[in-house]
CSV table of C-alpha atoms in Angstrom, one decimal:
chain,number,residue,atom,x,y,z
A,507,MET,CA,-2.4,-2.9,-32.4
A,508,ALA,CA,-3.6,-5.4,-29.9
A,509,GLU,CA,-3.0,-4.3,-26.4
A,510,GLU,CA,-1.0,-6.4,-24.0
A,511,LEU,CA,-2.9,-7.0,-20.8
A,512,LYS,CA,-1.7,-9.5,-18.2
A,513,LEU,CA,-2.9,-10.2,-14.7
A,514,PHE,CA,-0.7,-11.8,-12.1
A,515,ARG,CA,-2.9,-13.4,-9.5
A,516,THR,CA,-3.5,-16.3,-7.3
A,517,TRP,CA,-6.5,-18.6,-7.5
A,518,SER,CA,-7.9,-17.5,-4.2
A,519,SER,CA,-6.8,-13.9,-3.6
A,520,PRO,CA,-9.9,-11.7,-3.2
A,521,TYR,CA,-7.9,-8.7,-4.2
A,522,SER,CA,-6.9,-10.3,-7.5
A,523,LEU,CA,-10.6,-11.2,-8.0
A,524,ARG,CA,-11.5,-7.5,-7.9
A,525,VAL,CA,-9.3,-6.9,-10.9
A,526,VAL,CA,-10.8,-9.9,-12.7
A,527,HIS,CA,-14.3,-8.5,-12.1
A,528,ALA,CA,-13.4,-5.1,-13.4
A,529,LEU,CA,-11.7,-6.5,-16.5
A,530,LYS,CA,-14.7,-8.7,-17.3
A,531,ILE,CA,-17.2,-5.9,-16.7
A,532,LYS,CA,-15.3,-3.8,-19.1
A,533,GLY,CA,-15.2,-6.6,-21.6
A,534,LEU,CA,-11.4,-6.7,-21.8
A,535,GLU,CA,-9.3,-9.6,-23.1
A,536,TYR,CA,-6.3,-10.4,-20.9
A,537,GLU,CA,-3.8,-13.2,-20.1
A,538,THR,CA,-3.8,-14.7,-16.6
A,539,ILE,CA,-0.6,-15.8,-14.8
A,540,PHE,CA,-1.3,-17.7,-11.7
A,541,GLU,CA,1.3,-17.3,-9.0
A,542,ASP,CA,2.4,-19.5,-6.2
A,543,LEU,CA,3.2,-17.1,-3.4
A,544,SER,CA,5.5,-19.5,-1.7
A,545,SER,CA,7.6,-19.5,-4.9
A,546,LYS,CA,7.1,-16.2,-6.6
A,547,SER,CA,8.0,-15.9,-10.3
A,548,ALA,CA,10.9,-13.7,-11.5
A,549,SER,CA,8.3,-11.8,-13.6
A,550,LEU,CA,6.2,-10.9,-10.5
A,551,LEU,CA,9.3,-9.8,-8.6
A,552,GLN,CA,10.3,-7.7,-11.6
A,553,TYR,CA,6.9,-6.1,-12.0
A,554,ASN,CA,6.3,-5.5,-8.3
A,555,PRO,CA,9.7,-5.3,-6.7
A,556,VAL,CA,8.5,-3.2,-3.8
A,557,ASN,CA,5.7,-5.2,-2.3
A,558,LYS,CA,6.2,-8.5,-4.3
A,559,LYS,CA,2.4,-9.1,-4.1
A,560,VAL,CA,-0.5,-10.0,-6.4
A,561,PRO,CA,-2.5,-8.6,-8.1
A,562,VAL,CA,-0.3,-6.9,-10.7
A,563,LEU,CA,-1.8,-5.7,-13.9
A,564,VAL,CA,0.6,-5.3,-16.8
A,565,HIS,CA,-0.6,-3.1,-19.6
A,566,ASN,CA,1.7,-2.8,-22.6
A,567,GLY,CA,4.7,-3.6,-20.4
A,568,LYS,CA,3.9,-1.2,-17.6
A,569,ALA,CA,2.9,-2.7,-14.2
A,570,ILE,CA,0.2,-1.3,-12.0
A,571,CYS,CA,0.0,-2.7,-8.4
A,572,GLU,CA,-2.5,-2.6,-5.5
A,573,SER,CA,-6.0,-3.8,-6.3
A,574,LEU,CA,-7.9,-0.5,-5.7
A,575,VAL,CA,-5.2,1.5,-7.6
A,576,ILE,CA,-5.7,-1.0,-10.5
A,577,LEU,CA,-9.5,-0.6,-10.4
A,578,GLU,CA,-9.1,3.2,-10.8
A,579,TYR,CA,-6.5,2.7,-13.6
A,580,ILE,CA,-8.8,0.4,-15.5
A,581,ASP,CA,-11.7,2.8,-15.1
A,582,GLU,CA,-9.6,5.8,-16.3
A,583,THR,CA,-8.1,3.9,-19.3
A,584,TRP,CA,-11.2,2.1,-20.6
A,585,LYS,CA,-14.2,4.4,-20.5
A,586,GLN,CA,-17.0,1.9,-21.3
A,587,CYS,CA,-19.1,0.7,-18.3
A,588,PRO,CA,-17.8,3.3,-15.9
A,589,LEU,CA,-17.2,2.0,-12.4
A,590,LEU,CA,-16.6,5.1,-10.3
A,591,PRO,CA,-19.1,8.0,-10.0
A,592,ARG,CA,-18.3,11.1,-12.0
A,593,ASP,CA,-19.1,13.6,-9.2
A,594,PRO,CA,-15.9,14.2,-7.1
A,595,TYR,CA,-17.9,14.1,-3.8
A,596,GLU,CA,-19.6,10.7,-4.7
A,597,LYS,CA,-16.2,9.5,-5.8
A,598,ALA,CA,-14.7,10.5,-2.5
A,599,LYS,CA,-17.4,8.6,-0.6
A,600,ALA,CA,-16.8,5.5,-2.7
A,601,ARG,CA,-13.1,5.7,-2.1
A,602,PHE,CA,-13.6,6.1,1.6
A,603,TRP,CA,-15.9,3.1,2.0
A,604,ALA,CA,-13.5,0.9,-0.1
A,605,LYS,CA,-10.7,1.8,2.3
A,606,PHE,CA,-13.1,1.1,5.2
A,607,GLY,CA,-13.8,-2.3,3.7
A,608,ASP,CA,-10.1,-3.1,3.3
A,609,GLU,CA,-9.1,-1.9,6.8
A,610,LYS,CA,-11.7,-2.0,9.4
A,611,LEU,CA,-14.2,-4.5,7.9
A,612,SER,CA,-11.7,-7.1,6.7
A,613,SER,CA,-9.8,-7.1,10.0
A,614,SER,CA,-13.0,-7.5,12.0
A,615,ILE,CA,-14.0,-10.4,9.7
A,616,TRP,CA,-10.6,-12.0,10.1
A,617,ASN,CA,-10.9,-11.7,13.9
A,618,VAL,CA,-14.1,-13.8,13.7
A,619,LEU,CA,-12.3,-16.5,11.7
A,620,ILE,CA,-9.3,-16.8,14.1
A,621,SER,CA,-11.1,-16.7,17.4
A,622,GLN,CA,-13.4,-18.8,19.5
A,623,GLY,CA,-15.7,-18.7,22.5
A,624,LYS,CA,-16.2,-15.3,24.2
A,625,GLU,CA,-13.5,-13.6,22.1
A,626,GLN,CA,-15.3,-14.8,19.0
A,627,GLU,CA,-18.7,-13.4,20.3
A,628,GLU,CA,-17.0,-10.0,20.7
A,629,ALA,CA,-15.4,-10.3,17.3
A,630,ILE,CA,-18.8,-11.1,15.7
A,631,ALA,CA,-20.4,-8.1,17.4
A,632,ALA,CA,-17.7,-5.8,16.0
A,633,ALA,CA,-17.9,-7.3,12.5
A,634,VAL,CA,-21.7,-7.0,12.4
A,635,GLN,CA,-21.4,-3.4,13.5
A,636,ASN,CA,-19.1,-2.7,10.5
A,637,LEU,CA,-21.4,-4.6,8.2
A,638,LYS,CA,-24.3,-2.4,9.4
A,639,LEU,CA,-22.3,0.7,8.4
A,640,ILE,CA,-21.7,-0.8,5.0
A,641,GLU,CA,-25.4,-1.6,4.6
A,642,GLU,CA,-26.3,2.0,5.3
A,643,GLN,CA,-24.4,3.0,2.2
A,644,LEU,CA,-26.7,0.8,0.1
A,645,GLN,CA,-29.8,2.8,1.1
A,646,GLU,CA,-32.5,1.5,-1.3
A,647,LYS,CA,-30.2,0.8,-4.2
A,648,LYS,CA,-29.7,-2.6,-5.8
A,649,PHE,CA,-25.9,-2.1,-5.9
A,650,PHE,CA,-23.6,0.4,-4.3
A,651,GLY,CA,-23.1,1.7,-7.8
A,652,GLY,CA,-26.8,2.2,-8.3
A,653,GLU,CA,-28.5,0.1,-11.0
A,654,LYS,CA,-25.3,-1.5,-12.1
A,655,ILE,CA,-22.2,-3.0,-10.4
A,656,GLY,CA,-19.6,-0.3,-9.7
A,657,TYR,CA,-16.3,0.3,-8.0
A,658,LEU,CA,-17.6,-0.1,-4.5
A,659,ASP,CA,-19.5,-3.3,-5.3
A,660,ILE,CA,-16.3,-4.7,-6.7
A,661,ALA,CA,-14.3,-3.5,-3.7
A,662,PHE,CA,-16.8,-5.2,-1.3
A,663,GLY,CA,-17.2,-8.2,-3.6
A,664,TRP,CA,-15.1,-10.4,-1.4
A,665,THR,CA,-17.8,-10.2,1.3
A,666,ALA,CA,-20.4,-11.8,-1.0
A,667,ASN,CA,-18.2,-14.8,-1.3
A,668,LEU,CA,-16.0,-15.2,1.8
A,669,ILE,CA,-18.6,-14.4,4.5
A,670,SER,CA,-20.7,-17.4,3.6
A,671,ILE,CA,-17.6,-19.5,3.7
A,672,LEU,CA,-16.7,-18.2,7.1
A,673,GLU,CA,-20.2,-18.9,8.3
A,674,GLU,CA,-19.9,-22.5,7.1
A,675,ILE,CA,-16.6,-22.9,8.9
A,676,ILE,CA,-17.7,-21.5,12.2
A,677,ASP,CA,-21.3,-22.7,11.9
A,678,LEU,CA,-22.7,-19.3,12.8
A,679,LYS,CA,-24.6,-16.6,10.8
A,680,LEU,CA,-22.9,-13.3,10.4
A,681,VAL,CA,-25.1,-11.7,7.7
A,682,ASP,CA,-28.6,-12.5,9.0
A,683,GLU,CA,-31.3,-11.8,6.5
A,684,GLU,CA,-33.5,-10.2,9.2
A,685,LYS,CA,-30.8,-8.0,10.7
A,686,LEU,CA,-29.0,-7.1,7.5
A,687,PRO,CA,-31.7,-7.4,4.8
A,688,LEU,CA,-30.3,-5.0,2.3
A,689,LEU,CA,-26.8,-6.4,2.6
A,690,SER,CA,-28.1,-9.9,2.2
A,691,ALA,CA,-30.0,-8.9,-0.9
A,692,TRP,CA,-26.9,-7.2,-2.3
A,693,MET,CA,-24.8,-10.3,-1.7
A,694,GLN,CA,-27.3,-12.4,-3.6
A,695,ASN,CA,-27.7,-9.8,-6.5
A,696,PHE,CA,-23.9,-9.5,-6.8
A,697,SER,CA,-23.3,-13.2,-6.7
A,698,ASP,CA,-26.0,-13.9,-9.3
A,699,ASP,CA,-24.7,-11.4,-11.8
A,700,PRO,CA,-23.6,-13.4,-14.8
A,701,VAL,CA,-20.2,-11.8,-15.0
A,702,ILE,CA,-19.4,-12.3,-11.3
A,703,LYS,CA,-20.8,-15.8,-11.1
A,704,GLN,CA,-18.4,-17.2,-13.6
A,705,CYS,CA,-15.4,-15.9,-11.7
A,706,TRP,CA,-15.7,-17.3,-8.2
A,707,PRO,CA,-12.9,-19.6,-7.1
A,708,PRO,CA,-13.9,-23.2,-6.3
A,709,ARG,CA,-15.9,-23.0,-3.0
A,710,ASP,CA,-14.7,-26.3,-1.6
A,711,LYS,CA,-11.1,-25.4,-2.0
A,712,LEU,CA,-11.7,-22.0,-0.3
A,713,VAL,CA,-13.4,-23.8,2.6
A,714,VAL,CA,-10.4,-26.0,3.1
A,715,LYS,CA,-8.0,-23.1,2.8
A,716,PHE,CA,-9.8,-20.9,5.4
A,717,GLN,CA,-10.5,-23.8,7.7
A,718,ALA,CA,-6.7,-24.5,7.7
A,719,MET,CA,-6.0,-20.7,8.4
A,720,ARG,CA,-8.5,-20.8,11.3
A,721,GLU,CA,-6.9,-23.9,12.8
A,722,SER,CA,-3.3,-22.7,12.5
A,723,ASN,CA,-4.2,-19.4,14.1
A,724,LEU,CA,-6.1,-21.0,17.0
A,725,LYS,CA,-3.2,-23.3,17.6
A,726,THR,CA,-0.8,-20.4,17.7
A,727,VAL,CA,-2.9,-18.6,20.3
A,728,LEU,CA,-3.2,-21.8,22.4
A,729,SER,CA,0.5,-22.4,22.4
A,730,GLN,CA,1.3,-18.8,23.7
B,1424,MET,CA,-18.1,28.6,8.4
B,1425,ALA,CA,-16.1,29.5,5.3
B,1426,GLU,CA,-16.9,27.7,2.0
B,1427,VAL,CA,-13.9,25.5,2.6
B,1428,ALA,CA,-12.8,24.5,6.1
B,1429,VAL,CA,-10.3,22.0,7.5
B,1430,TYR,CA,-10.7,20.3,10.8
B,1431,GLY,CA,-7.0,19.9,11.5
B,1432,ALA,CA,-4.2,19.8,14.0
B,1433,TRP,CA,-1.0,21.9,13.8
B,1434,ALA,CA,1.3,19.0,14.7
B,1435,SER,CA,-0.4,16.4,12.3
B,1436,PRO,CA,1.5,15.6,9.1
B,1437,LEU,CA,-1.8,14.4,7.6
B,1438,SER,CA,-3.6,17.7,8.4
B,1439,LYS,CA,-0.7,19.6,6.9
B,1440,ARG,CA,-0.9,17.5,3.8
B,1441,VAL,CA,-4.4,18.9,3.1
B,1442,GLU,CA,-3.4,22.5,3.9
B,1443,ILE,CA,-0.4,22.3,1.6
B,1444,VAL,CA,-2.6,21.1,-1.3
B,1445,LEU,CA,-5.2,23.8,-0.7
B,1446,LYS,CA,-2.5,26.5,-0.6
B,1447,LEU,CA,-0.8,25.2,-3.8
B,1448,LYS,CA,-4.1,25.5,-5.5
B,1449,GLY,CA,-4.8,29.0,-4.1
B,1450,VAL,CA,-8.0,27.8,-2.4
B,1451,LYS,CA,-9.0,30.0,0.6
B,1452,TYR,CA,-9.9,28.0,3.7
B,1453,GLU,CA,-10.4,28.2,7.4
B,1454,VAL,CA,-8.7,25.9,9.9
B,1455,ILE,CA,-10.6,24.6,12.9
B,1456,GLU,CA,-7.9,23.5,15.2
B,1457,GLU,CA,-8.5,20.2,17.0
B,1458,ASP,CA,-6.9,18.6,20.0
B,1459,MET,CA,-5.9,15.1,18.6
B,1460,SER,CA,-6.3,13.4,22.0
B,1461,ASN,CA,-9.8,14.9,22.5
B,1462,PRO,CA,-11.8,15.3,19.2
B,1463,SER,CA,-14.6,17.8,19.4
B,1464,VAL,CA,-18.3,16.9,19.0
B,1465,TRP,CA,-18.2,18.7,15.6
B,1466,LEU,CA,-15.4,16.6,14.3
B,1467,GLN,CA,-17.0,13.4,15.6
B,1468,ASN,CA,-20.2,14.4,13.8
B,1469,TYR,CA,-18.5,15.0,10.5
B,1470,SER,CA,-16.2,12.0,10.8
B,1471,PRO,CA,-18.2,9.5,12.9
B,1472,ILE,CA,-16.1,6.5,11.8
B,1473,LEU,CA,-12.6,7.8,11.9
B,1474,LYS,CA,-13.2,10.5,14.5
B,1475,THR,CA,-9.9,12.1,13.6
B,1476,VAL,CA,-8.3,14.9,11.6
B,1477,PRO,CA,-8.1,15.9,8.9
B,1478,VAL,CA,-11.7,16.5,7.7
B,1479,LEU,CA,-12.3,18.8,4.8
B,1480,ILE,CA,-15.7,20.6,4.8
B,1481,HIS,CA,-16.7,21.9,1.4
B,1482,GLU,CA,-20.0,23.7,1.1
B,1483,GLY,CA,-21.1,21.9,4.3
B,1484,ASP,CA,-20.2,18.4,3.1
B,1485,PRO,CA,-17.5,16.5,4.9
B,1486,VAL,CA,-14.7,14.6,3.1
B,1487,VAL,CA,-12.6,12.3,5.3
B,1488,ALA,CA,-9.4,10.2,5.1
B,1489,PRO,CA,-6.3,12.2,4.0
B,1490,ASN,CA,-5.7,10.7,0.6
B,1491,VAL,CA,-9.4,10.7,-0.3
B,1492,ILE,CA,-9.3,14.4,0.6
B,1493,LEU,CA,-6.3,15.0,-1.6
B,1494,GLU,CA,-7.9,13.4,-4.7
B,1495,TYR,CA,-11.2,15.3,-4.0
B,1496,ILE,CA,-9.3,18.6,-3.9
B,1497,ASP,CA,-7.5,17.8,-7.1
B,1498,GLU,CA,-10.7,16.9,-8.9
B,1499,THR,CA,-12.7,19.9,-7.6
B,1500,TRP,CA,-10.1,22.6,-8.1
B,1501,THR,CA,-8.4,21.6,-11.2
B,1502,GLY,CA,-5.7,24.3,-11.5
B,1503,ASN,CA,-2.1,23.3,-10.5
B,1504,PRO,CA,-2.9,19.5,-10.5
B,1505,ILE,CA,-1.0,17.5,-7.9
B,1506,PHE,CA,-1.8,14.2,-9.5
B,1507,PRO,CA,-0.4,13.3,-12.9
B,1508,GLN,CA,-2.8,13.5,-15.8
B,1509,ASN,CA,-1.7,10.3,-17.4
B,1510,PRO,CA,-3.5,7.2,-15.9
B,1511,LYS,CA,-0.3,5.1,-15.6
B,1512,ASP,CA,1.5,7.9,-13.8
B,1513,ARG,CA,-1.5,8.5,-11.6
B,1514,ALA,CA,-1.6,4.9,-10.7
B,1515,LYS,CA,2.1,5.0,-9.8
B,1516,ALA,CA,1.5,8.1,-7.6
B,1517,ARG,CA,-1.4,6.4,-5.8
B,1518,PHE,CA,0.8,3.3,-5.3
B,1519,TRP,CA,3.6,5.4,-3.7
B,1520,ILE,CA,1.2,7.3,-1.4
B,1521,LYS,CA,-0.2,4.0,-0.1
B,1522,PHE,CA,3.4,2.7,0.3
B,1523,ILE,CA,4.4,5.8,2.3
B,1524,ASP,CA,1.3,5.6,4.6
B,1525,GLU,CA,1.0,1.9,5.1
B,1526,LYS,CA,4.6,0.7,5.0
B,1527,CYS,CA,7.1,3.5,5.3
B,1528,VAL,CA,5.7,5.7,8.1
B,1529,PRO,CA,4.7,2.8,10.4
B,1530,ALA,CA,8.2,1.2,9.9
B,1531,VAL,CA,9.9,4.5,10.7
B,1532,MET,CA,7.7,5.1,13.8
B,1533,LEU,CA,8.5,1.5,15.1
B,1534,ALA,CA,12.2,1.9,14.4
B,1535,CYS,CA,12.3,5.1,16.4
B,1536,TRP,CA,9.7,4.4,19.1
B,1537,GLY,CA,9.1,0.7,19.2
B,1538,ARG,CA,10.2,-1.6,22.0
B,1539,GLU,CA,13.7,-3.0,21.8
B,1540,MET,CA,12.6,-6.4,20.5
B,1541,VAL,CA,10.8,-5.0,17.5
B,1542,GLN,CA,13.2,-2.1,16.8
B,1543,GLN,CA,15.9,-4.1,15.0
B,1544,MET,CA,13.4,-5.6,12.5
B,1545,ALA,CA,11.6,-2.3,12.2
B,1546,THR,CA,14.9,-0.5,11.5
B,1547,GLN,CA,15.6,-2.9,8.6
B,1548,GLU,CA,12.1,-2.5,7.3
B,1549,ALA,CA,12.5,1.3,7.6
B,1550,TYR,CA,15.8,1.2,5.6
B,1551,ASN,CA,14.1,-0.9,2.9
B,1552,CYS,CA,11.3,1.6,2.6
B,1553,LEU,CA,13.7,4.5,2.4
B,1554,LYS,CA,15.7,2.7,-0.2
B,1555,ALA,CA,12.6,2.1,-2.3
B,1556,LEU,CA,11.8,5.8,-2.1
B,1557,GLU,CA,15.4,6.7,-2.9
B,1558,ASP,CA,15.3,4.6,-6.0
B,1559,GLU,CA,12.0,6.2,-7.0
B,1560,LEU,CA,13.6,9.6,-6.9
B,1561,ARG,CA,16.4,8.7,-9.3
B,1562,GLY,CA,16.5,11.2,-12.2
B,1563,LYS,CA,13.9,13.5,-10.6
B,1564,LYS,CA,14.0,16.6,-8.5
B,1565,PHE,CA,10.7,15.7,-6.8
B,1566,PHE,CA,8.6,12.5,-6.8
B,1567,GLY,CA,6.2,14.5,-9.0
B,1568,GLY,CA,9.0,15.3,-11.5
B,1569,ASN,CA,10.0,19.0,-11.8
B,1570,ASN,CA,7.2,20.1,-9.5
B,1571,VAL,CA,5.9,19.1,-6.1
B,1572,GLY,CA,3.2,16.5,-6.6
B,1573,ALA,CA,0.9,14.4,-4.5
B,1574,VAL,CA,3.6,11.9,-3.6
B,1575,ASP,CA,5.9,14.7,-2.3
B,1576,ILE,CA,3.1,16.0,-0.2
B,1577,ALA,CA,2.3,12.6,1.2
B,1578,ALA,CA,6.0,12.2,2.0
B,1579,ILE,CA,6.1,15.4,3.9
B,1580,PHE,CA,6.4,13.4,7.1
B,1581,LEU,CA,9.9,12.4,6.0
B,1582,ALA,CA,10.9,15.9,5.4
B,1583,LEU,CA,10.1,17.3,8.9
B,1584,TRP,CA,8.6,14.8,11.3
B,1585,LEU,CA,11.2,12.1,10.7
B,1586,GLY,CA,14.1,14.4,11.5
B,1587,VAL,CA,12.3,15.5,14.7
B,1588,ILE,CA,11.6,12.0,16.0
B,1589,GLU,CA,15.1,10.9,15.1
B,1590,GLU,CA,16.4,13.8,17.2
B,1591,ILE,CA,14.1,13.0,20.2
B,1592,ASN,CA,15.0,9.3,20.1
B,1593,GLY,CA,18.7,9.6,19.3
B,1594,VAL,CA,18.2,7.5,16.2
B,1595,LYS,CA,19.4,8.2,12.7
B,1596,LEU,CA,17.6,6.6,9.8
B,1597,LEU,CA,17.8,9.0,6.9
B,1598,MET,CA,21.6,9.2,6.6
B,1599,HIS,CA,23.0,11.4,3.9
B,1600,ASP,CA,25.6,8.9,2.6
B,1601,GLN,CA,23.0,6.1,2.3
B,1602,PHE,CA,20.2,8.2,1.0
B,1603,PRO,CA,21.7,11.1,-0.9
B,1604,LEU,CA,18.7,11.7,-3.2
B,1605,LEU,CA,16.2,11.6,-0.4
B,1606,SER,CA,18.4,13.9,1.7
B,1607,ARG,CA,18.6,16.4,-1.1
B,1608,TRP,CA,14.8,16.1,-1.6
B,1609,VAL,CA,14.2,17.0,2.0
B,1610,ASN,CA,16.2,20.2,1.5
B,1611,ASP,CA,14.4,21.0,-1.8
B,1612,ILE,CA,10.9,20.4,-0.5
B,1613,LEU,CA,11.5,22.4,2.7
B,1614,SER,CA,12.8,25.3,0.5
B,1615,CYS,CA,9.4,25.6,-1.2
B,1616,SER,CA,7.8,28.8,0.2
B,1617,ILE,CA,4.3,27.4,0.4
B,1618,ILE,CA,5.5,24.4,2.3
B,1619,GLN,CA,7.7,26.4,4.6
B,1620,GLU,CA,4.8,28.7,5.6
B,1621,THR,CA,2.4,25.8,6.1
B,1622,LEU,CA,4.6,23.4,8.2
B,1623,PRO,CA,4.8,23.9,12.0
B,1624,PRO,CA,8.1,25.3,13.4
B,1625,ARG,CA,10.6,22.6,14.0
B,1626,ASP,CA,11.4,23.5,17.6
B,1627,GLN,CA,7.7,23.7,18.5
B,1628,LEU,CA,7.2,20.3,17.0
B,1629,ILE,CA,10.2,18.9,19.0
B,1630,THR,CA,8.7,20.2,22.3
B,1631,TYR,CA,5.3,18.9,21.5
B,1632,LEU,CA,6.5,15.4,20.5
B,1633,ARG,CA,8.7,15.1,23.5
B,1634,THR,CA,5.6,15.2,25.7
B,1635,HIS,CA,2.9,13.7,23.4
B,1636,ASN,CA,2.6,10.0,22.5
B,1637,PRO,CA,3.2,9.9,18.7
B,1638,ASN,CA,1.0,6.8,18.5
B,1639,SER,CA,-1.9,9.1,19.2
B,1640,PHE,CA,-1.4,10.7,15.8
B,1641,PRO,CA,-4.1,9.6,13.4
B,1642,SER,CA,-2.7,7.0,11.1
B,1643,GLY,CA,-2.8,7.5,7.4
B,1644,THR,CA,-4.8,4.4,6.9
């Protein structure tokens, strides 16, 4: 019997993109439902009544929410192309760094986007410090997962796309090839992967979106 | 150091989470008691990024972040599993643990301890969170079903710490008539002998929290 697999997502959500990456790496067929978050569908609200957010993966009628939870679900349900390490200690390390990416790293990158002047300089220093910590996890590997893309590469995947967009908007380099050589190389390797490459949202639309976010946040600060 | 050690703090719900799971699995461990406001050099070495309890040390290797520790324990000592075996149910459990740590507990803390202007909104948010958990309990004794599971252990804050901070602040959130299932769950979970023997005494916790800033507690995130 064909499995029912549906993904509720938005065109730009980096969290949704994680699920897309995982599904494609595993070679899974699925239906995409694009949501407009300003007018959420009845289906989304039914499948995720608690948080009402994307992404939601629906597998044979059952909804799984929260992108990192979905990644683990996909990995446990479809065993080909494993994403997480088998060893519990390595798994624990991967889970910790994914959380770090979502909490400390992403908020520090956000702070760079929404600040300017001296405040932005400080935000950049903090973000680069976090990026250095991430880079240390790569050691000499091509990917965080080793030779192939794994859970942590997918969890950090948003950096390979959104950091260069941020750099374009603020006209400053965050991931300097000299200061963060391994991370730079990883971003290139990740982005060049044939599965990943086909999934990026349109860059020009993303630039417009994040530019608008920067402007509206700067305006809010100025008016306080 | 013993084969398994926990850098923990007696008043921390996150530390106690780890100890409860180790006890449920019959794993012998040593506790190294930390002062949450002044982490030791050892703790900072083992957990250089978070610099906070709990940290699990297993055969010399540190595992940090409470929920990462819970999953590590469940995968390493496989008897008495606290996470469901089925991937869908496991995903649900992970979802609810994230919900408790990232939405419910912060809302409850703000509702009790926040400044007046945020308290009203936080109180509404706290009620919404408790309602979601109330609905999740429908038809079950524990969030884990018939037995205590990972979600119950994550929710232990609601069983003890919530009542304590309600009392200190003269606030009542978890009202019996509004949340009968959650209220019953609190009694049931506190009746479990392993949980009883692991949790700190209520009066000691009240005294401690009257004089210590709860925002100095390590967050679940």
